[in-house]
mmCIF file of C-alpha atoms and ligand atoms in Angstrom:
data_model
loop_
_atom_site.group_PDB
_atom_site.id
_atom_site.type_symbol
_atom_site.label_atom_id
_atom_site.label_comp_id
_atom_site.label_asym_id
_atom_site.label_seq_id
_atom_site.Cartn_x
_atom_site.Cartn_y
_atom_site.Cartn_z
ATOM 1 C CA MET A 1 -8.734 -7.068 15.363
ATOM 2 C CA THR A 2 -9.263 -7.084 11.671
ATOM 3 C CA ILE A 3 -6.930 -7.622 8.598
ATOM 4 C CA PRO A 4 -7.876 -7.128 4.551
ATOM 5 C CA ALA A 5 -8.298 -9.989 3.238
ATOM 6 C CA THR A 6 -5.282 -10.032 1.151
ATOM 7 C CA VAL A 7 -4.325 -12.945 -0.417
ATOM 8 C CA GLU A 8 -0.829 -13.023 1.455
ATOM 9 C CA PRO A 9 -0.912 -12.266 4.912
ATOM 10 C CA PRO A 10 0.889 -8.738 5.848
ATOM 11 C CA ARG A 11 4.311 -8.431 7.299
ATOM 12 C CA ASP A 12 2.740 -8.091 11.058
ATOM 13 C CA CYS A 13 0.291 -10.123 10.964
ATOM 14 C CA PRO A 14 -1.469 -10.546 14.598
ATOM 15 C CA LEU A 15 -3.802 -13.272 13.839
ATOM 16 C CA CYS A 16 -1.673 -16.136 15.405
ATOM 17 C CA PRO A 17 -0.304 -14.458 18.465
ATOM 18 C CA ARG A 18 2.650 -17.276 19.471
ATOM 19 C CA LEU A 19 3.809 -16.893 16.068
ATOM 20 C CA HIS A 20 3.820 -13.046 15.864
ATOM 21 C CA ASP A 21 6.200 -12.714 19.186
ATOM 22 C CA PHE A 22 8.409 -15.806 17.837
ATOM 23 C CA LEU A 23 8.935 -13.806 14.380
ATOM 24 C CA ALA A 24 9.548 -10.182 16.916
ATOM 25 C CA VAL A 25 12.459 -12.359 18.720
ATOM 26 C CA TRP A 26 14.012 -13.635 15.466
ATOM 27 C CA ARG A 27 13.783 -9.823 14.168
ATOM 28 C CA GLU A 28 15.723 -8.721 17.059
ATOM 29 C CA ARG A 29 18.082 -11.365 16.590
ATOM 30 C CA GLU A 30 18.314 -11.588 13.195
ATOM 31 C CA PRO A 31 17.881 -8.159 11.507
ATOM 32 C CA ALA A 32 19.103 -9.326 8.005
ATOM 33 C CA TRP A 33 16.627 -12.215 7.257
ATOM 34 C CA PHE A 34 13.265 -11.911 6.056
ATOM 35 C CA ASN A 35 11.399 -13.213 9.304
ATOM 36 C CA ALA A 36 7.699 -12.544 7.987
ATOM 37 C CA PRO A 37 4.951 -14.463 6.394
ATOM 38 C CA VAL A 38 6.422 -16.437 3.576
ATOM 39 C CA PRO A 39 4.508 -15.211 0.090
ATOM 40 C CA THR A 40 3.766 -18.086 -2.362
ATOM 41 C CA PHE A 41 6.701 -18.421 -5.163
ATOM 42 C CA LEU A 42 5.048 -17.953 -8.050
ATOM 43 C CA PRO A 43 6.457 -18.786 -11.891
ATOM 44 C CA PRO A 44 7.272 -16.050 -14.302
ATOM 45 C CA GLU A 45 3.823 -16.395 -16.072
ATOM 46 C CA GLY A 46 2.128 -15.209 -12.856
ATOM 47 C CA GLN A 47 -0.681 -16.689 -11.313
ATOM 48 C CA ASP A 48 -2.516 -18.062 -14.409
ATOM 49 C CA GLY A 49 -0.163 -19.811 -15.746
ATOM 50 C CA VAL A 50 -0.250 -22.135 -12.125
ATOM 51 C CA ARG A 51 -1.663 -25.548 -12.828
ATOM 52 C CA LEU A 52 0.660 -27.268 -9.690
ATOM 53 C CA LEU A 53 0.719 -26.151 -6.830
ATOM 54 C CA ILE A 54 2.791 -27.875 -3.470
ATOM 55 C CA ILE A 55 1.883 -27.568 -0.097
ATOM 56 C CA GLY A 56 4.498 -27.259 2.479
ATOM 57 C CA LEU A 57 3.801 -27.255 5.984
ATOM 58 C CA ALA A 58 5.350 -23.621 7.200
ATOM 59 C CA PRO A 59 8.920 -21.736 6.669
ATOM 60 C CA GLY A 60 11.886 -23.278 8.102
ATOM 61 C CA LEU A 61 13.730 -20.717 10.859
ATOM 62 C CA ARG A 62 17.001 -20.904 8.627
ATOM 63 C CA GLY A 63 15.088 -21.872 5.858
ATOM 64 C CA ALA A 64 12.814 -19.608 4.039
ATOM 65 C CA ASN A 65 12.139 -17.573 7.099
ATOM 66 C CA ARG A 66 15.675 -16.638 6.856
ATOM 67 C CA THR A 67 15.478 -16.023 2.611
ATOM 68 C CA GLY A 68 11.802 -15.455 2.119
ATOM 69 C CA ARG A 69 11.243 -18.124 -0.410
ATOM 70 C CA PRO A 70 9.284 -21.470 0.530
ATOM 71 C CA PHE A 71 11.894 -24.590 0.588
ATOM 72 C CA THR A 72 15.325 -22.138 -0.022
ATOM 73 C CA GLY A 73 18.047 -22.355 2.623
ATOM 74 C CA ASP A 74 17.547 -25.762 4.172
ATOM 75 C CA TYR A 75 17.637 -29.126 2.840
ATOM 76 C CA ALA A 76 13.915 -29.738 2.486
ATOM 77 C CA GLY A 77 14.356 -27.636 -0.314
ATOM 78 C CA ASP A 78 17.506 -29.597 -1.932
ATOM 79 C CA LEU A 79 14.891 -33.001 -3.098
ATOM 80 C CA LEU A 80 12.242 -30.604 -4.189
ATOM 81 C CA TYR A 81 14.064 -28.286 -6.462
ATOM 82 C CA ASP A 82 16.061 -31.135 -7.745
ATOM 83 C CA THR A 83 13.016 -33.445 -8.260
ATOM 84 C CA LEU A 84 11.113 -30.361 -10.104
ATOM 85 C CA ILE A 85 13.564 -29.567 -12.505
ATOM 86 C CA ARG A 86 14.002 -33.540 -13.210
ATOM 87 C CA PHE A 87 10.344 -33.246 -13.897
ATOM 88 C CA GLY A 88 10.180 -30.018 -16.245
ATOM 89 C CA LEU A 89 8.169 -28.280 -13.288
ATOM 90 C CA ALA A 90 11.655 -25.769 -12.803
ATOM 91 C CA ARG A 91 14.474 -24.591 -14.839
ATOM 92 C CA GLY A 92 17.767 -22.884 -14.068
ATOM 93 C CA LYS A 93 19.943 -23.568 -10.962
ATOM 94 C CA PHE A 94 18.656 -23.803 -7.736
ATOM 95 C CA GLU A 95 21.422 -22.361 -4.972
ATOM 96 C CA ALA A 96 19.076 -22.048 -2.213
ATOM 97 C CA ARG A 97 19.190 -18.356 -2.481
ATOM 98 C CA PRO A 98 15.979 -16.427 -3.895
ATOM 99 C CA ASP A 99 18.086 -14.620 -6.722
ATOM 100 C CA ASP A 100 19.205 -17.959 -8.026
ATOM 101 C CA SER A 101 17.994 -18.779 -11.346
ATOM 102 C CA LEU A 102 15.525 -20.951 -10.203
ATOM 103 C CA GLU A 103 12.204 -20.473 -12.181
ATOM 104 C CA LEU A 104 9.233 -22.437 -11.575
ATOM 105 C CA ILE A 105 7.216 -24.241 -14.441
ATOM 106 C CA SER A 106 3.317 -23.972 -14.034
ATOM 107 C CA THR A 107 3.718 -24.222 -10.707
ATOM 108 C CA ALA A 108 4.247 -22.885 -7.528
ATOM 109 C CA ILE A 109 4.722 -23.601 -3.737
ATOM 110 C CA THR A 110 3.408 -22.109 -0.428
ATOM 111 C CA ASN A 111 3.259 -23.540 2.736
ATOM 112 C CA ALA A 112 -0.020 -24.577 4.983
ATOM 113 C CA VAL A 113 1.058 -22.242 7.992
ATOM 114 C CA LYS A 114 2.706 -18.455 6.492
ATOM 115 C CA CYS A 115 4.968 -18.409 9.872
ATOM 116 C CA VAL A 116 8.016 -20.069 11.151
ATOM 117 C CA PRO A 117 6.612 -21.717 13.893
ATOM 118 C CA PRO A 118 8.812 -22.201 17.295
ATOM 119 C CA GLU A 119 10.370 -25.985 16.942
ATOM 120 C CA ASN A 120 8.695 -26.457 13.180
ATOM 121 C CA LYS A 121 5.325 -27.247 14.625
ATOM 122 C CA PRO A 122 2.425 -25.128 14.466
ATOM 123 C CA ILE A 123 -0.255 -26.105 16.654
ATOM 124 C CA GLY A 124 -4.452 -27.016 15.756
ATOM 125 C CA ALA A 125 -5.621 -22.915 16.080
ATOM 126 C CA GLU A 126 -2.699 -21.263 13.751
ATOM 127 C CA ILE A 127 -3.289 -24.284 10.833
ATOM 128 C CA ASN A 128 -6.738 -23.430 11.196
ATOM 129 C CA THR A 129 -6.291 -20.103 11.417
ATOM 130 C CA CYS A 130 -3.678 -19.281 8.412
ATOM 131 C CA ARG A 131 -5.940 -21.455 6.535
ATOM 132 C CA ARG A 132 -7.922 -18.565 4.721
ATOM 133 C CA PHE A 133 -4.644 -17.597 3.533
ATOM 134 C CA LEU A 134 -4.230 -20.987 2.113
ATOM 135 C CA HIS A 135 -8.024 -21.171 0.978
ATOM 136 C CA ARG A 136 -7.661 -17.863 -0.823
ATOM 137 C CA ASN A 137 -4.497 -18.820 -2.608
ATOM 138 C CA ILE A 138 -5.823 -22.201 -3.903
ATOM 139 C CA GLU A 139 -8.663 -19.785 -5.096
ATOM 140 C CA ARG A 140 -6.205 -17.243 -6.641
ATOM 141 C CA PHE A 141 -5.217 -20.135 -9.301
ATOM 142 C CA LYS A 142 -8.306 -20.151 -12.249
ATOM 143 C CA ASN A 143 -5.954 -22.463 -13.939
ATOM 144 C CA LEU A 144 -4.854 -25.330 -11.059
ATOM 145 C CA GLU A 145 -5.284 -29.077 -12.163
ATOM 146 C CA ALA A 146 -3.346 -30.931 -9.216
ATOM 147 C CA ILE A 147 -2.387 -30.567 -5.987
ATOM 148 C CA LEU A 148 0.724 -31.890 -3.848
ATOM 149 C CA THR A 149 0.500 -31.997 -0.268
ATOM 150 C CA LEU A 150 3.435 -32.556 1.654
ATOM 151 C CA GLY A 151 2.613 -34.549 5.075
ATOM 152 C CA THR A 152 -0.317 -34.558 6.783
ATOM 153 C CA ILE A 153 -0.635 -31.388 8.429
ATOM 154 C CA ALA A 154 -0.224 -29.957 4.985
ATOM 155 C CA HIS A 155 -2.324 -32.231 3.380
ATOM 156 C CA GLN A 156 -5.508 -31.961 6.188
ATOM 157 C CA SER A 157 -5.480 -28.486 5.577
ATOM 158 C CA THR A 158 -5.432 -28.642 2.395
ATOM 159 C CA VAL A 159 -8.364 -31.246 2.052
ATOM 160 C CA ARG A 160 -10.586 -28.380 4.548
ATOM 161 C CA ALA A 161 -9.202 -25.294 2.288
ATOM 162 C CA LEU A 162 -11.334 -27.511 -0.833
ATOM 163 C CA GLY A 163 -14.051 -28.090 1.234
ATOM 164 C CA GLY A 164 -13.563 -31.870 1.534
ATOM 165 C CA ARG A 165 -13.655 -34.003 4.623
ATOM 166 C CA VAL A 166 -10.526 -35.011 6.191
ATOM 167 C CA ALA A 167 -11.948 -38.459 7.583
ATOM 168 C CA SER A 168 -13.381 -39.013 3.693
ATOM 169 C CA HIS A 169 -9.672 -37.995 2.287
ATOM 170 C CA PRO A 170 -7.100 -39.574 4.409
ATOM 171 C CA PHE A 171 -3.271 -38.823 3.869
ATOM 172 C CA SER A 172 -1.384 -41.699 2.422
ATOM 173 C CA HIS A 173 2.093 -41.704 0.665
ATOM 174 C CA GLY A 174 1.766 -41.614 -3.096
ATOM 175 C CA GLY A 175 -1.769 -41.264 -2.808
ATOM 176 C CA CYS A 176 -3.897 -39.435 -5.273
ATOM 177 C CA GLN A 177 -7.481 -38.031 -4.608
ATOM 178 C CA LYS A 178 -9.779 -36.182 -6.538
ATOM 179 C CA ILE A 179 -11.625 -32.835 -4.850
ATOM 180 C CA GLY A 180 -13.756 -31.023 -7.396
ATOM 181 C CA LYS A 181 -12.271 -30.927 -10.199
ATOM 182 C CA ILE A 182 -8.473 -30.696 -8.458
ATOM 183 C CA THR A 183 -6.071 -33.889 -8.287
ATOM 184 C CA VAL A 184 -4.662 -33.837 -5.063
ATOM 185 C CA PHE A 185 -1.297 -36.134 -4.262
ATOM 186 C CA SER A 186 -0.008 -36.398 -1.472
ATOM 187 C CA SER A 187 3.897 -37.488 -0.317
ATOM 188 C CA TYR A 188 5.816 -37.624 3.066
ATOM 189 C CA HIS A 189 7.472 -34.245 3.658
ATOM 190 C CA CYS A 190 10.772 -34.510 1.857
ATOM 191 C CA SER A 191 12.329 -32.808 5.306
ATOM 192 C CA ARG A 192 15.926 -34.026 6.067
ATOM 193 C CA TYR A 193 13.728 -35.924 9.163
ATOM 194 C CA ASN A 194 11.909 -37.904 6.674
ATOM 195 C CA THR A 195 15.131 -38.980 4.301
ATOM 196 C CA ASN A 196 17.652 -39.132 7.148
ATOM 197 C CA THR A 197 15.567 -41.932 8.845
ATOM 198 C CA GLY A 198 14.301 -43.740 5.317
ATOM 199 C CA ARG A 199 10.922 -42.770 5.843
ATOM 200 C CA LEU A 200 11.049 -41.114 2.344
ATOM 201 C CA THR A 201 13.816 -42.264 -0.209
ATOM 202 C CA THR A 202 14.292 -40.115 -3.356
ATOM 203 C CA GLU A 203 13.067 -43.061 -5.459
ATOM 204 C CA MET A 204 9.754 -42.602 -3.656
ATOM 205 C CA PHE A 205 9.428 -38.743 -4.371
ATOM 206 C CA VAL A 206 10.294 -38.831 -7.753
ATOM 207 C CA ASP A 207 7.438 -41.876 -7.769
ATOM 208 C CA VAL A 208 5.322 -38.916 -6.855
ATOM 209 C CA PHE A 209 6.258 -36.683 -9.242
ATOM 210 C CA ARG A 210 6.137 -39.154 -12.158
ATOM 211 C CA GLN A 211 2.575 -39.835 -11.418
ATOM 212 C CA ILE A 212 1.904 -35.493 -11.425
ATOM 213 C CA ARG A 213 3.470 -35.366 -14.518
ATOM 214 C CA ALA A 214 1.296 -38.076 -15.992
ATOM 215 C CA GLU A 215 -1.722 -36.353 -15.360
ATOM 216 C CA LEU A 216 -0.848 -33.392 -16.021
ATOM 217 C CA ASP A 217 0.445 -34.431 -19.402
ATOM 218 C CA ALA A 218 -3.396 -36.004 -19.645
ATOM 219 C CA ARG A 219 -5.242 -33.122 -19.207
ATOM 220 C CA SER A 220 -3.189 -31.180 -21.792
ATOM 221 C CA GLU A 221 -3.810 -33.593 -24.076
HETATM 222 N N1 URA B 301 10.334 -24.918 4.233
HETATM 223 C C1 URA B 301 9.287 -24.541 3.845
HETATM 224 O O1 URA B 301 9.116 -23.514 2.865
HETATM 225 N N2 URA B 301 8.047 -25.298 4.177
HETATM 226 C C2 URA B 301 8.334 -26.310 4.794
HETATM 227 O O2 URA B 301 7.161 -27.076 4.929
HETATM 228 C C3 URA B 301 9.476 -26.806 4.911
HETATM 229 C C4 URA B 301 10.497 -25.864 4.656
#
C-alpha cells in the first residue's frame, strides 16, 4: 500500500504492522487516549521559527500516546520541559497536558518512531521505516541550526536521516558533531530508568543544554 508523502504519518499508518496492531489494541482498551502517530510539537510561530529540533525515541504508552504531545504525561517530560524553560527554549507552565500553557521557543520536538512500540522498544525495521517521516520533519525546518538526539537509537536514525554514516558519527553522551550545516548534540535519554539508575543526572542533562544554548547564541551573533 502506498501512502502520501506527508510530513506526519496518517492516523492509520499501515507501514509497521506490529505498531499498527498495537495501536488498534489500545484504541479498544482506552478509546479516550490519542492512540495514533504523535505529531511534532511546534512553537507558536510555526516551522520557520525552529532553530533547534529535539528527537526522542518513540511515544510512551501512557505519556505521548495518551496525550498526543511528545514527552507529555510521563516522567521523561518533567526533566526535558523544566530544562527547556531554564534555558529560554520554552515558556509557560508544563502541567503534562497538551492544553497547559507551555510553549516552545525556537524549538520543535519529535520522535524517531512516531507510534508507541510495545515495551517501549521499536525494532530495527520500524526505526528504518519511520525514518522517512523523521527526514521530512528535518527538511521542513529551513532555519534549523541544531539537533539534540536523546539516546542511541534516536541519534543513529538522525545521522542516517541527515545522510551521514553512523560509524563516522557515533553516539556519546555530551557529544557534539557537525553534519552538513547542522550541529548535532547527543544525550542519554531523559527516561525515568536512566535518571533512577544515575546514568543521567540533572546536572549532566543541564550541561548538554548549556552547550546547545551557547551554540544557538553564537550562531545569532
Ligand atoms: N515520550 C516521547 O514522546 N518520546 C520519548 O522518547 C519518550 C517519551
